[in-house]
XYZ file of C-alpha atoms in Angstrom:
265
model
C -1.737 -3.397 18.455
C -3.181 -5.474 21.285
C -5.201 -3.511 23.792
C -3.697 -3.117 27.289
C -5.547 -4.634 30.212
C -5.913 -2.284 33.158
C -6.332 -3.970 36.539
C -9.761 -3.503 38.087
C -8.135 -2.095 41.224
C -6.582 0.698 39.118
C -9.909 1.408 37.411
C -11.624 1.561 40.816
C -8.955 3.937 42.130
C -9.393 6.235 39.147
C -13.173 6.311 39.563
C -13.049 6.799 43.351
C -10.162 9.272 43.635
C -10.240 10.914 40.230
C -6.488 10.355 39.839
C -4.260 7.287 39.628
C -0.631 6.507 38.773
C -0.038 4.265 35.743
C 3.538 3.208 36.452
C 5.601 2.721 33.279
C 2.488 2.725 31.093
C 4.145 4.666 28.262
C 7.822 3.960 28.870
C 8.147 2.806 25.252
C 6.894 6.219 24.104
C 9.077 8.456 26.293
C 11.781 9.011 23.652
C 9.194 9.748 20.949
C 7.426 12.288 23.134
C 10.724 13.867 24.151
C 11.557 14.309 20.459
C 8.131 15.880 19.964
C 8.721 18.261 22.859
C 12.053 19.341 21.379
C 10.320 20.011 18.056
C 7.565 21.910 19.896
C 10.141 24.117 21.633
C 11.825 24.877 18.302
C 8.488 25.504 16.593
C 6.051 26.833 19.204
C 2.486 27.582 18.205
C 0.937 31.074 18.420
C -0.691 29.953 21.694
C 2.632 29.173 23.408
C 3.318 31.067 26.635
C 6.398 31.577 28.784
C 5.531 32.359 32.411
C 8.381 33.795 34.477
C 9.285 36.623 36.767
C 12.250 38.910 36.285
C 15.456 36.885 36.228
C 13.638 33.546 36.480
C 13.929 30.519 34.244
C 10.869 29.923 32.007
C 7.703 27.927 32.551
C 6.640 26.910 29.036
C 3.067 26.019 28.055
C 1.703 25.109 24.644
C -1.274 23.112 23.376
C -3.266 21.853 20.406
C -0.238 20.809 18.354
C -0.993 17.111 17.927
C -1.980 17.526 14.279
C 1.259 19.319 13.256
C 3.911 17.593 15.391
C 4.355 14.058 14.056
C 5.552 12.583 17.344
C 2.411 13.773 19.121
C 0.253 12.581 16.232
C 1.839 9.137 16.387
C 1.224 8.904 20.118
C -2.433 9.833 19.714
C -3.178 7.298 16.972
C -0.567 4.551 17.430
C -0.136 4.245 21.201
C -2.554 2.373 23.494
C -3.526 5.634 25.212
C -7.114 5.838 23.911
C -7.722 2.183 24.780
C -6.449 2.850 28.312
C -8.861 5.771 28.618
C -11.745 3.628 27.356
C -11.171 1.184 30.199
C -10.708 3.843 32.869
C -13.866 5.728 31.857
C -15.961 2.707 30.820
C -16.471 4.246 27.389
C -17.347 2.615 24.073
C -15.735 5.496 22.138
C -12.838 7.835 22.898
C -12.043 11.101 21.126
C -8.898 13.189 21.278
C -9.490 16.607 22.849
C -6.045 18.214 22.877
C -2.543 17.887 24.274
C -0.882 20.318 26.668
C 2.868 20.710 27.186
C 3.952 21.830 30.660
C 7.671 22.465 31.157
C 9.119 24.135 34.243
C 12.838 24.721 33.878
C 15.135 24.262 36.869
C 14.711 27.100 39.331
C 11.356 28.313 37.992
C 9.493 29.956 40.853
C 5.982 29.878 39.339
C 3.528 27.707 41.227
C 0.550 26.121 39.500
C -2.351 27.030 41.799
C -5.097 24.602 42.758
C -7.664 24.363 39.977
C -9.917 22.088 37.949
C -9.450 21.761 34.203
C -13.060 21.319 33.117
C -14.215 24.915 33.746
C -11.505 26.075 31.313
C -12.814 23.773 28.594
C -15.732 23.798 26.169
C -16.982 20.419 27.419
C -19.412 18.903 29.904
C -19.449 15.301 31.032
C -18.082 12.892 33.622
C -16.210 10.428 31.381
C -13.108 12.530 30.872
C -9.452 11.664 31.300
C -6.117 13.419 31.072
C -3.001 11.291 30.744
C -0.179 13.386 32.235
C 2.980 11.707 30.949
C 6.276 12.455 32.659
C 9.330 13.141 30.489
C 11.673 13.701 33.444
C 12.254 12.176 36.854
C 10.060 14.135 39.263
C 10.454 13.656 43.017
C 7.390 13.534 45.236
C 8.034 16.941 46.816
C 7.943 18.565 43.354
C 5.076 16.500 41.971
C 1.660 17.609 40.831
C -0.833 16.994 43.639
C -4.469 15.925 43.331
C -7.377 16.150 45.759
C -8.781 12.635 45.918
C -12.521 12.475 45.297
C -12.866 16.147 44.317
C -14.250 15.173 40.898
C -17.415 13.997 42.687
C -18.094 17.225 44.599
C -20.489 18.539 41.940
C -18.803 21.947 41.785
C -17.115 23.985 39.059
C -14.473 26.437 40.263
C -13.516 29.745 38.668
C -10.899 29.226 35.925
C -8.081 31.760 36.154
C -5.169 32.800 33.953
C -1.740 33.055 35.598
C -2.223 36.831 35.473
C -5.046 36.432 37.993
C -7.725 37.379 35.469
C -10.691 35.015 35.044
C -10.738 33.091 31.768
C -14.480 33.589 31.524
C -16.303 36.198 33.587
C -19.734 35.490 32.088
C -20.340 32.462 34.321
C -21.095 32.203 38.039
C -18.531 29.781 39.441
C -17.835 28.282 42.847
C -14.954 29.517 45.009
C -12.148 27.088 45.738
C -11.708 26.155 49.400
C -8.479 27.060 51.201
C -6.723 23.764 50.572
C -3.224 24.854 51.562
C -4.508 26.231 54.844
C -6.251 22.951 55.683
C -4.268 20.223 53.940
C -5.088 17.771 56.711
C -8.765 17.931 55.713
C -8.167 16.540 52.220
C -6.949 13.347 50.616
C -3.912 14.768 48.839
C -2.368 12.456 46.265
C 0.968 12.727 44.507
C 3.594 10.419 43.102
C 7.271 10.359 42.235
C 7.491 9.683 38.505
C 9.987 8.565 35.871
C 9.861 9.192 32.089
C 6.976 7.210 30.621
C 4.967 7.059 33.844
C 1.485 8.496 33.490
C -1.017 9.991 35.886
C -4.604 9.599 34.741
C -7.041 12.128 36.157
C -10.565 13.391 35.590
C -11.062 16.901 34.188
C -12.950 17.815 37.382
C -10.239 16.666 39.795
C -8.679 19.578 41.666
C -4.897 19.668 41.270
C -1.905 21.984 41.523
C 1.885 21.921 41.478
C 4.712 23.625 43.365
C 7.449 25.770 41.921
C 10.419 23.901 40.502
C 13.130 24.839 42.986
C 15.295 21.894 41.941
C 18.326 21.830 39.642
C 16.528 19.795 36.982
C 13.717 20.630 34.580
C 10.251 19.172 35.045
C 8.574 18.390 31.723
C 5.375 16.537 30.931
C 2.777 16.318 28.201
C -0.860 15.863 29.166
C -3.059 14.279 26.513
C -6.760 15.048 27.117
C -9.450 12.548 26.097
C -13.249 12.530 25.811
C -15.418 9.526 26.631
C -19.009 8.555 25.894
C -20.991 11.210 27.764
C -18.967 14.304 26.853
C -20.817 17.061 25.027
C -20.014 20.549 23.811
C -20.433 23.294 26.412
C -21.118 26.843 25.296
C -19.695 28.803 28.239
C -21.019 32.092 26.909
C -17.479 33.445 26.695
C -13.845 32.434 26.376
C -12.473 28.945 26.952
C -8.891 27.732 27.175
C -7.852 26.386 24.796
C -10.052 28.268 22.329
C -11.549 26.486 19.340
C -12.741 29.457 17.261
C -13.784 27.504 14.169
C -16.239 25.145 15.847
C -19.841 25.049 14.668
C -21.060 22.805 17.508
C -23.992 23.898 19.616
C -24.432 23.493 23.361
C -25.183 19.849 24.155
C -23.894 18.448 20.851
C -21.676 15.391 20.883
C -18.046 16.278 20.164
C -18.181 15.157 16.545
C -15.825 17.572 14.784
C -12.493 17.326 12.932
C -10.781 19.006 15.894
C -11.743 16.028 18.086
C -11.070 12.851 16.074
C -12.471 9.496 17.103
C -9.394 7.435 18.061
C -10.879 4.376 19.775
C -12.081 2.081 18.456
C -10.098 2.670 15.280
């Protein structure tokens, strides 16, 4: 497969803002990923969660299924995704970290609060990239939003479960600013998307999403990738997702079967 060429302007936008739209980048993979999602819903992993209030439609989350769901596996190893990440992060090698399914059914009232992903994870490093791939048409007013430039703030904010409990209470974390109360003070990014569009964003970029008060579901799969400078982070407690079988030590490169080297292949 020939490697895609990402325009320098897109690379610059990713590095400056920490989030960029890749319009139609994986349109050829939308049907494959939709088939994988349907399999995932039929065969959820033990980590799958359904977040909903009484009488609400579900908000489904699941992760770390790429090695058992063939459609996800094919995307990881056969699509140009890792090559795209290599260009965006200026990396000579790219490893798979995990994938994360996020599906909010029509009428789901659960908001995704502002957060960073990296404090949840067992990794440190700047050359990180999630490819959030839309499987449905999502209008701008229902889209995930990103705080442009927040990946450069040098802060790590407390990771929280939807229950309101901290994922890891052994660390001293920063407190998120009141973004919703001062939206005019931030560069808030968001895009209308179609199936196969992707949003690339850094693990440290602050983002959040509204409730799905529409009449249509909002489904996406985010594939998380690790570039050259990423190392294992021992947080001294729980991470999400957990990787209980790892033997890596703090500061080690992410050389483990759980994180296969995908690019170059």
